[in-house]
Amino acid sequence: MARIVRTLAAAMIVLGVAALPALAQGAGDGVAVIDVGSFITSGDGFVDLNGDGVPDLGTLTEGFAGIWDDNVGARTPDEFQDLVADRISGFDTTGAASVLVGPCGGLAISYDEDGLSIDAMVDLGTDDPPLDVYTGEAAMTGGNPFKVDPGGVVAYWGFTADVPTFSTTGEISGVDYGDPAPAYHDHSWTMAVMGVSADRGGDPNQQDKNRNAGLVELGEILGDVDAGPVDLTELRADVKAKGAIIDLYAAGDPGGRRLPDDFDQATIEAEAAGAEFCFGEGWVAFVGSGPPLAATAVAAILAAAGFAGLLFNVRPAQSWRA
Amino acid sequence: MTTENKLQRHPIRGALYGLLLGLSAAYFAFFQFGLFGFDTLTGVLIKFGLIVLAGMVIGVVWALLAPPRRGRGPSEAPPPPAAA
């Protein structure tokens, strides 16, 4: 009788462990407290369909990548995996806070696979960290990560603030850019996720662009990655990401000088050597449905076997011989 | 007649069952509950390994210190037969 009770108790614990995550699926983030409409100045169809105060995904015309960009979307899966093969040993794992320093700002909205907004954050180009559009609190922190659907899309609108210390390399003669100089030139940028180099690029920027908008189509990118039985478009995990851009870093290098894969804020400051730079890091939460049921079932069976084995087959046994 | 009592412990068996428990605990901690962030690959591997190791240690400790199961026979010598 006692064995049956213990077996039932073990089964209940295992079932509870497996079922709780499904019950813990949270609701959305409510209604936005920051109006982000002023950021979205081009593109058609950005209408708030789900009533959360953040425009849902509209239509963007195809743009142009930077000359030195590693265009992930145009790569084969093998090339993408080669790109992310670089391990970064000095990745900061301790900080739960988010950071964005330098004259960079912008808006990022994450959409689910139906194009409905699920999270948004904005940075006004100051040294303050980015803000959660829905709550007004610091975004991309360990406690309030930027939520993204791994099968969805992230849309971003970025800008550089007007500071007098930007380079004027590449200015087109006869064009009045005003004062101060407006943009990064001959720049290099890099991004890393979980200590792995995820993307990098750069551009001479002879047109002095200081605005940029685009989409990160996570569903397509992660869907192309061969991760064996794991479907990365259903990933559910918090990951740490960081990125940097340095003005004039690639000046004089027609191939586009590449930023080091292993970097932190101090590294970027040293590499910039007085030139303008932006550095940011924070937490991103992938909110997919998680691992497939089969994997959870196998783990539950392992748990039940281990638990039952410890209960019934491991305790010391007293034997005797007459 | 005399009886010889022996307490048999199973630390290797405990470690193996602890391994199963640790593997499943690590799976649920990372992939179901999200108790740990995916900060770096190295960090994830270390934490995953520590959870599995903790399961094995628990199994070994349980095998060594748990109260023994009752034996299937008498643990003491039976009383001597009555004189005829």
Short mmCIF file of C-alpha atoms in Angstrom, two decimals:
data_model
loop_
_atom_site.label_atom_id
_atom_site.label_comp_id
_atom_site.label_asym_id
_atom_site.label_seq_id
_atom_site.Cartn_x
_atom_site.Cartn_y
_atom_site.Cartn_z
CA MET A 1 0.00 0.00 0.00
CA ALA A 2 2.79 2.37 0.94
CA ARG A 3 4.50 1.71 -2.39
CA ILE A 4 1.32 2.59 -4.29
CA VAL A 5 1.00 5.84 -2.34
CA ARG A 6 4.62 6.73 -3.05
CA THR A 7 4.24 5.87 -6.73
CA LEU A 8 1.14 8.07 -6.98
CA ALA A 9 2.96 10.89 -5.20
CA ALA A 10 5.88 10.64 -7.62
CA ALA A 11 3.51 10.63 -10.60
CA MET A 12 1.67 13.70 -9.27
CA ILE A 13 4.94 15.60 -8.82
CA VAL A 14 6.10 14.75 -12.34
CA LEU A 15 2.74 15.67 -13.86
CA GLY A 16 2.72 18.93 -11.92
CA VAL A 17 6.19 19.81 -13.20
CA ALA A 18 5.12 19.11 -16.77
CA ALA A 19 1.76 20.85 -16.63
CA LEU A 20 2.60 24.02 -14.70
CA PRO A 21 4.39 25.83 -17.57
CA ALA A 22 1.28 25.60 -19.72
CA LEU A 23 -0.79 27.17 -16.95
CA ALA A 24 1.85 29.84 -16.38
CA GLN A 25 1.59 31.31 -19.87
CA GLY A 26 1.14 35.02 -19.21
CA ALA A 27 -1.19 37.47 -20.88
CA GLY A 28 -0.05 40.45 -22.94
CA ASP A 29 1.48 43.66 -21.71
CA GLY A 30 -1.66 45.80 -21.59
CA VAL A 31 -1.87 49.24 -23.14
CA ALA A 32 1.11 51.43 -24.05
CA VAL A 33 1.92 54.46 -21.89
CA ILE A 34 4.38 55.96 -24.42
CA ASP A 35 3.13 57.17 -27.82
CA VAL A 36 5.46 55.79 -30.48
CA GLY A 37 3.51 57.09 -33.48
CA SER A 38 6.04 59.82 -34.22
CA PHE A 39 8.73 57.25 -34.93
CA ILE A 40 6.79 55.58 -37.72
CA THR A 41 7.02 58.15 -40.46
CA SER A 42 7.01 55.82 -43.45
CA GLY A 43 5.55 52.49 -44.43
CA ASP A 44 1.95 51.62 -45.09
CA GLY A 45 -0.67 49.96 -42.98
CA PHE A 46 0.75 50.49 -39.48
CA VAL A 47 -2.62 50.38 -37.74
CA ASP A 48 -3.27 49.37 -34.15
CA LEU A 49 -5.29 46.19 -34.69
CA ASN A 50 -5.10 44.67 -31.22
CA GLY A 51 -5.90 47.90 -29.34
CA ASP A 52 -2.70 48.03 -27.25
CA GLY A 53 -1.66 51.50 -28.43
CA VAL A 54 1.26 50.22 -30.51
CA PRO A 55 0.84 50.07 -34.32
CA ASP A 56 0.75 46.54 -35.65
CA LEU A 57 2.87 45.37 -38.53
CA GLY A 58 2.31 47.14 -41.83
CA THR A 59 4.06 47.03 -45.16
CA LEU A 60 7.67 48.10 -45.65
CA THR A 61 9.29 48.35 -49.03
CA GLU A 62 12.56 46.49 -49.41
CA GLY A 63 15.56 48.61 -48.53
CA PHE A 64 19.31 48.37 -48.96
CA ALA A 65 21.83 46.82 -46.62
CA GLY A 66 25.05 48.60 -45.72
CA ILE A 67 27.97 47.96 -48.07
CA TRP A 68 29.90 45.96 -45.46
CA ASP A 69 26.87 44.31 -43.85
CA ASP A 70 26.75 40.56 -43.37
CA ASN A 71 23.26 40.16 -44.71
CA VAL A 72 21.97 37.23 -42.70
CA GLY A 73 18.68 37.05 -44.58
CA ALA A 74 20.50 36.43 -47.86
CA ARG A 75 22.68 33.65 -46.50
CA THR A 76 22.27 29.94 -46.72
CA PRO A 77 21.72 28.10 -43.42
CA ASP A 78 25.29 26.79 -43.56
CA GLU A 79 26.69 30.26 -44.01
CA PHE A 80 24.57 31.52 -41.14
CA GLN A 81 25.82 28.74 -38.88
CA ASP A 82 29.37 29.56 -39.87
CA LEU A 83 28.67 33.15 -38.93
CA VAL A 84 27.47 32.28 -35.44
CA ALA A 85 30.30 29.84 -34.78
CA ASP A 86 32.50 32.47 -33.13
CA ARG A 87 32.46 32.11 -29.36
CA ILE A 88 32.97 35.25 -27.29
CA SER A 89 34.81 34.48 -24.08
CA GLY A 90 34.39 37.78 -22.29
CA PHE A 91 30.62 38.04 -22.49
CA ASP A 92 29.18 39.76 -19.42
CA THR A 93 26.76 37.40 -17.72
CA THR A 94 26.33 39.11 -14.40
CA GLY A 95 24.42 42.31 -15.06
CA ALA A 96 20.62 42.19 -15.00
CA ALA A 97 20.37 45.85 -16.03
CA SER A 98 20.29 47.17 -19.58
CA VAL A 99 22.66 49.74 -21.06
CA LEU A 100 22.61 51.97 -24.12
CA VAL A 101 25.28 54.65 -24.23
CA GLY A 102 26.20 57.01 -27.06
CA PRO A 103 24.19 59.17 -29.45
CA CYS A 104 21.90 56.35 -30.63
CA GLY A 105 18.20 55.95 -30.11
CA GLY A 106 15.13 54.48 -31.66
CA LEU A 107 12.14 52.25 -31.36
CA ALA A 108 11.78 48.49 -31.60
CA ILE A 109 8.47 46.66 -31.78
CA SER A 110 8.19 42.90 -31.71
CA TYR A 111 5.34 41.22 -33.54
CA ASP A 112 3.99 37.71 -33.39
CA GLU A 113 3.67 35.59 -36.51
CA ASP A 114 0.32 37.26 -37.25
CA GLY A 115 1.87 40.73 -37.23
CA LEU A 116 0.30 41.81 -33.92
CA SER A 117 2.48 43.72 -31.48
CA ILE A 118 3.57 41.92 -28.32
CA ASP A 119 6.24 44.25 -26.91
CA ALA A 120 7.89 47.58 -27.70
CA MET A 121 10.73 49.67 -26.34
CA VAL A 122 12.05 53.11 -27.12
CA ASP A 123 15.30 54.97 -26.49
CA LEU A 124 15.36 58.74 -26.84
CA GLY A 125 19.05 58.99 -27.66
CA THR A 126 20.13 59.92 -24.16
CA ASP A 127 22.45 57.92 -21.91
CA ASP A 128 19.41 56.55 -20.07
CA PRO A 129 18.53 52.92 -20.75
CA PRO A 130 15.73 52.11 -23.19
CA LEU A 131 12.14 52.30 -21.84
CA ASP A 132 9.33 49.78 -22.05
CA VAL A 133 6.60 51.43 -24.14
CA TYR A 134 3.90 49.57 -22.22
CA THR A 135 5.05 50.38 -18.69
CA GLY A 136 7.43 53.33 -18.99
CA GLU A 137 10.02 51.41 -16.94
CA ALA A 138 13.51 50.35 -17.99
CA ALA A 139 13.39 47.82 -20.82
CA MET A 140 15.67 44.91 -21.64
CA THR A 141 16.50 44.27 -17.99
CA GLY A 142 16.73 40.81 -16.46
CA GLY A 143 13.35 41.35 -14.79
CA ASN A 144 11.71 43.03 -17.79
CA PRO A 145 13.29 41.56 -20.92
CA PHE A 146 12.24 42.61 -24.42
CA LYS A 147 9.78 39.92 -25.48
CA VAL A 148 10.05 38.56 -28.99
CA ASP A 149 8.18 35.81 -30.80
CA PRO A 150 10.83 33.51 -32.32
CA GLY A 151 8.42 32.85 -35.17
CA GLY A 152 7.63 36.53 -35.63
CA VAL A 153 9.25 39.79 -36.65
CA VAL A 154 11.01 42.69 -34.92
CA ALA A 155 10.63 46.09 -36.60
CA TYR A 156 13.05 48.86 -35.69
CA TRP A 157 13.43 52.55 -36.35
CA GLY A 158 16.84 53.90 -35.35
CA PHE A 159 18.40 57.38 -35.36
CA THR A 160 21.54 59.16 -34.27
CA ALA A 161 21.33 62.25 -32.15
CA ASP A 162 22.87 65.48 -33.40
CA VAL A 163 26.23 65.80 -31.70
CA PRO A 164 29.10 67.99 -32.86
CA THR A 165 31.68 65.23 -32.58
CA PHE A 166 30.53 63.04 -35.45
CA SER A 167 32.94 62.74 -38.33
CA THR A 168 32.39 64.64 -41.57
CA THR A 169 34.07 62.02 -43.73
CA GLY A 170 32.22 61.43 -46.96
CA GLU A 171 30.39 64.71 -47.06
CA ILE A 172 29.21 65.52 -50.55
CA SER A 173 30.53 68.90 -51.66
CA GLY A 174 27.97 71.59 -52.14
CA VAL A 175 25.48 70.02 -49.72
CA ASP A 176 24.68 72.03 -46.61
CA TYR A 177 24.48 69.57 -43.73
CA GLY A 178 24.09 72.27 -41.16
CA ASP A 179 25.85 72.22 -37.87
CA PRO A 180 26.57 69.88 -36.14
CA ALA A 181 27.68 67.09 -38.48
CA PRO A 182 24.92 64.57 -38.72
CA ALA A 183 25.94 60.95 -38.90
CA TYR A 184 28.31 58.01 -38.56
CA HIS A 185 30.70 57.50 -41.50
CA ASP A 186 32.96 54.57 -42.41
CA HIS A 187 31.35 52.86 -39.47
CA SER A 188 31.46 49.27 -38.31
CA TRP A 189 28.86 47.60 -36.13
CA THR A 190 28.48 44.23 -34.48
CA MET A 191 25.91 42.25 -32.51
CA ALA A 192 26.30 39.25 -30.23
CA VAL A 193 23.76 36.97 -28.60
CA MET A 194 24.69 34.62 -25.74
CA GLY A 195 28.33 35.36 -26.36
CA VAL A 196 28.07 34.32 -29.99
CA SER A 197 28.66 36.74 -32.82
CA ALA A 198 25.27 37.03 -34.50
CA ASP A 199 25.71 39.70 -37.17
CA ARG A 200 28.01 42.50 -38.20
CA GLY A 201 28.39 45.11 -40.88
CA GLY A 202 29.20 48.68 -41.75
CA ASP A 203 28.97 51.33 -44.41
CA PRO A 204 30.89 54.35 -45.73
CA ASN A 205 27.57 56.22 -45.51
CA GLN A 206 28.49 58.87 -48.04
CA GLN A 207 24.83 59.90 -48.11
CA ASP A 208 25.10 60.89 -44.43
CA LYS A 209 22.09 58.86 -43.42
CA ASN A 210 21.20 59.27 -39.76
CA ARG A 211 17.93 57.29 -39.81
CA ASN A 212 17.38 53.61 -40.47
CA ALA A 213 14.40 51.27 -40.36
CA GLY A 214 14.04 47.60 -41.00
CA LEU A 215 12.74 44.21 -40.05
CA VAL A 216 14.43 41.30 -38.36
CA GLU A 217 12.47 38.32 -39.60
CA LEU A 218 13.20 35.93 -36.78
CA GLY A 219 10.79 33.31 -38.07
CA GLU A 220 12.71 33.00 -41.33
CA ILE A 221 16.17 33.28 -39.77
CA LEU A 222 15.60 30.78 -36.97
CA GLY A 223 13.56 28.52 -39.23
CA ASP A 224 16.60 28.17 -41.50
CA VAL A 225 18.90 27.05 -38.70
CA ASP A 226 19.31 23.28 -38.51
CA ALA A 227 19.15 22.55 -34.78
CA GLY A 228 18.30 18.87 -35.06
CA PRO A 229 15.00 17.98 -33.43
CA VAL A 230 14.72 21.43 -31.82
CA ASP A 231 12.44 23.92 -33.56
CA LEU A 232 14.05 27.27 -32.84
CA THR A 233 10.90 29.11 -33.94
CA GLU A 234 9.28 27.74 -30.76
CA LEU A 235 12.19 28.74 -28.53
CA ARG A 236 11.30 29.87 -25.02
CA ALA A 237 14.28 31.30 -23.14
CA ASP A 238 15.82 34.53 -21.88
CA VAL A 239 19.02 35.41 -23.70
CA LYS A 240 21.49 38.25 -23.32
CA ALA A 241 22.39 40.38 -26.31
CA LYS A 242 24.70 43.29 -26.93
CA GLY A 243 25.84 45.44 -29.81
CA ALA A 244 28.11 48.33 -30.74
CA ILE A 245 28.89 50.74 -33.56
CA ILE A 246 31.98 52.95 -33.96
CA ASP A 247 32.37 56.01 -36.17
CA LEU A 248 35.30 55.96 -38.65
CA TYR A 249 36.38 52.47 -37.53
CA ALA A 250 36.64 51.26 -41.14
CA ALA A 251 38.15 54.45 -42.57
CA GLY A 252 40.78 53.62 -45.17
CA ASP A 253 39.79 49.94 -45.36
CA PRO A 254 37.87 49.26 -48.57
CA GLY A 255 36.78 45.86 -47.24
CA GLY A 256 35.29 47.25 -44.06
CA ARG A 257 37.33 46.76 -40.90
CA ARG A 258 35.68 44.32 -38.56
CA LEU A 259 35.06 45.00 -34.87
CA PRO A 260 36.42 42.42 -32.43
CA ASP A 261 34.07 39.53 -31.66
CA ASP A 262 34.96 39.68 -27.97
CA PHE A 263 33.86 43.08 -26.71
CA ASP A 264 32.36 44.97 -23.83
CA GLN A 265 31.85 48.68 -23.20
CA ALA A 266 35.48 49.22 -22.18
CA THR A 267 36.69 47.42 -25.32
CA ILE A 268 34.50 49.55 -27.55
CA GLU A 269 35.63 52.76 -25.84
CA ALA A 270 39.25 51.74 -26.39
CA GLU A 271 38.65 50.74 -30.03
CA ALA A 272 36.82 54.02 -30.68
CA ALA A 273 39.90 55.98 -29.53
CA GLY A 274 37.94 59.17 -29.13
CA ALA A 275 35.54 58.68 -32.05
CA GLU A 276 31.80 58.52 -31.46
CA PHE A 277 30.38 55.12 -30.60
CA CYS A 278 27.25 53.49 -29.25
CA PHE A 279 27.20 50.43 -27.03
CA GLY A 280 24.18 48.60 -25.67
CA GLU A 281 23.36 45.38 -23.91
CA GLY A 282 20.27 43.85 -22.37
CA TRP A 283 18.00 40.85 -22.07
CA VAL A 284 15.65 39.44 -24.70
CA ALA A 285 12.94 36.88 -23.89
CA PHE A 286 11.92 34.48 -26.63
CA VAL A 287 8.30 33.61 -25.93
CA GLY A 288 7.69 30.62 -28.15
CA SER A 289 5.61 27.68 -27.03
CA GLY A 290 8.69 25.91 -25.76
CA PRO A 291 10.00 22.45 -26.44
CA PRO A 292 7.79 19.89 -28.18
CA LEU A 293 5.51 17.67 -26.13
CA ALA A 294 7.55 14.58 -26.99
CA ALA A 295 10.69 16.07 -25.42
CA THR A 296 8.79 17.05 -22.29
CA ALA A 297 7.26 13.58 -22.12
CA VAL A 298 10.71 11.97 -22.31
CA ALA A 299 11.98 14.30 -19.58
CA ALA A 300 8.93 13.47 -17.45
CA ILE A 301 9.55 9.74 -17.90
CA LEU A 302 13.20 10.25 -16.92
CA ALA A 303 12.08 12.17 -13.85
CA ALA A 304 9.60 9.46 -12.89
CA ALA A 305 12.20 6.73 -13.40
CA GLY A 306 14.80 8.57 -11.37
CA PHE A 307 12.38 9.46 -8.59
CA ALA A 308 10.92 5.96 -8.36
CA GLY A 309 14.39 4.42 -8.50
CA LEU A 310 15.60 6.58 -5.63
CA LEU A 311 12.53 5.67 -3.61
CA PHE A 312 12.46 1.94 -4.20
CA ASN A 313 15.85 0.68 -5.39
CA VAL A 314 18.51 2.80 -3.78
CA ARG A 315 17.84 2.69 -0.04
CA PRO A 316 20.22 0.46 1.88
CA ALA A 317 18.91 -3.07 2.18
CA GLN A 318 19.41 -5.34 5.12
CA SER A 319 20.21 -8.88 4.14
CA TRP A 320 20.83 -11.81 6.36
CA ARG A 321 22.09 -15.31 6.17
CA ALA A 322 21.05 -18.04 8.53
CA MET B 1 21.81 -21.62 14.50
CA THR B 2 23.23 -18.13 13.98
CA THR B 3 22.32 -15.37 11.52
CA GLU B 4 24.67 -12.90 9.87
CA ASN B 5 23.17 -9.44 9.23
CA LYS B 6 24.58 -7.26 6.48
CA LEU B 7 23.57 -3.72 5.44
CA GLN B 8 24.01 -3.43 1.70
CA ARG B 9 24.26 0.09 0.23
CA HIS B 10 23.94 1.06 -3.46
CA PRO B 11 25.85 4.32 -4.17
CA ILE B 12 26.40 3.53 -7.86
CA ARG B 13 22.74 2.75 -8.32
CA GLY B 14 21.94 6.00 -6.48
CA ALA B 15 24.23 7.96 -8.77
CA LEU B 16 22.58 6.50 -11.87
CA TYR B 17 19.03 7.25 -10.69
CA GLY B 18 20.26 10.69 -9.58
CA LEU B 19 21.63 11.20 -13.09
CA LEU B 20 18.17 10.55 -14.55
CA LEU B 21 16.58 12.89 -12.02
CA GLY B 22 19.24 15.56 -12.58
CA LEU B 23 18.91 15.43 -16.37
CA SER B 24 15.15 15.86 -16.20
CA ALA B 25 15.46 18.58 -13.54
CA ALA B 26 17.92 20.50 -15.74
CA TYR B 27 15.61 20.13 -18.74
CA PHE B 28 12.62 21.50 -16.84
CA ALA B 29 14.67 24.26 -15.20
CA PHE B 30 16.00 25.57 -18.52
CA PHE B 31 13.37 24.73 -21.11
CA GLN B 32 10.05 24.54 -19.27
CA PHE B 33 10.29 26.94 -16.34
CA GLY B 34 13.01 29.25 -17.66
CA LEU B 35 14.57 29.48 -14.19
CA PHE B 36 17.95 30.30 -15.74
CA GLY B 37 18.68 32.79 -18.52
CA PHE B 38 20.68 31.74 -21.55
CA ASP B 39 23.51 34.16 -20.88
CA THR B 40 26.37 32.36 -22.59
CA LEU B 41 26.85 28.88 -24.00
CA THR B 42 29.54 28.21 -21.42
CA GLY B 43 27.35 29.50 -18.60
CA VAL B 44 24.40 27.37 -19.72
CA LEU B 45 26.57 24.24 -19.98
CA ILE B 46 28.07 24.85 -16.54
CA LYS B 47 24.67 25.38 -14.89
CA PHE B 48 23.18 22.38 -16.70
CA GLY B 49 26.11 20.23 -15.56
CA LEU B 50 25.85 21.46 -11.97
CA ILE B 51 22.17 20.51 -11.81
CA VAL B 52 22.91 17.04 -13.16
CA LEU B 53 25.81 16.68 -10.72
CA ALA B 54 23.58 17.79 -7.85
CA GLY B 55 21.09 15.07 -8.81
CA MET B 56 23.84 12.45 -8.74
CA VAL B 57 25.14 13.69 -5.38
CA ILE B 58 21.63 13.54 -3.94
CA GLY B 59 21.30 9.99 -5.25
CA VAL B 60 24.60 8.90 -3.69
CA VAL B 61 23.86 10.61 -0.35
CA TRP B 62 20.41 9.04 -0.29
CA ALA B 63 21.94 5.64 -1.01
CA LEU B 64 24.37 6.01 1.88
CA LEU B 65 22.26 7.74 4.50
CA ALA B 66 18.64 6.75 3.89
CA PRO B 67 16.98 4.55 6.48
CA PRO B 68 17.44 0.92 5.46
CA ARG B 69 14.64 -1.10 4.04
CA ARG B 70 13.39 -3.93 6.15
CA GLY B 71 14.92 -7.24 5.24
CA ARG B 72 12.88 -10.11 3.90
CA GLY B 73 13.68 -12.32 6.83
CA PRO B 74 14.42 -12.15 10.54
CA SER B 75 17.31 -9.91 11.53
CA GLU B 76 18.00 -11.73 14.70
CA ALA B 77 18.49 -15.35 15.50
CA PRO B 78 15.24 -17.22 16.02
CA PRO B 79 14.58 -18.36 19.54
CA PRO B 80 16.04 -21.77 20.39
CA PRO B 81 13.62 -24.65 20.09
CA ALA B 82 11.93 -25.64 23.30
CA ALA B 83 13.34 -28.67 25.04
CA ALA B 84 11.35 -31.81 24.47
#
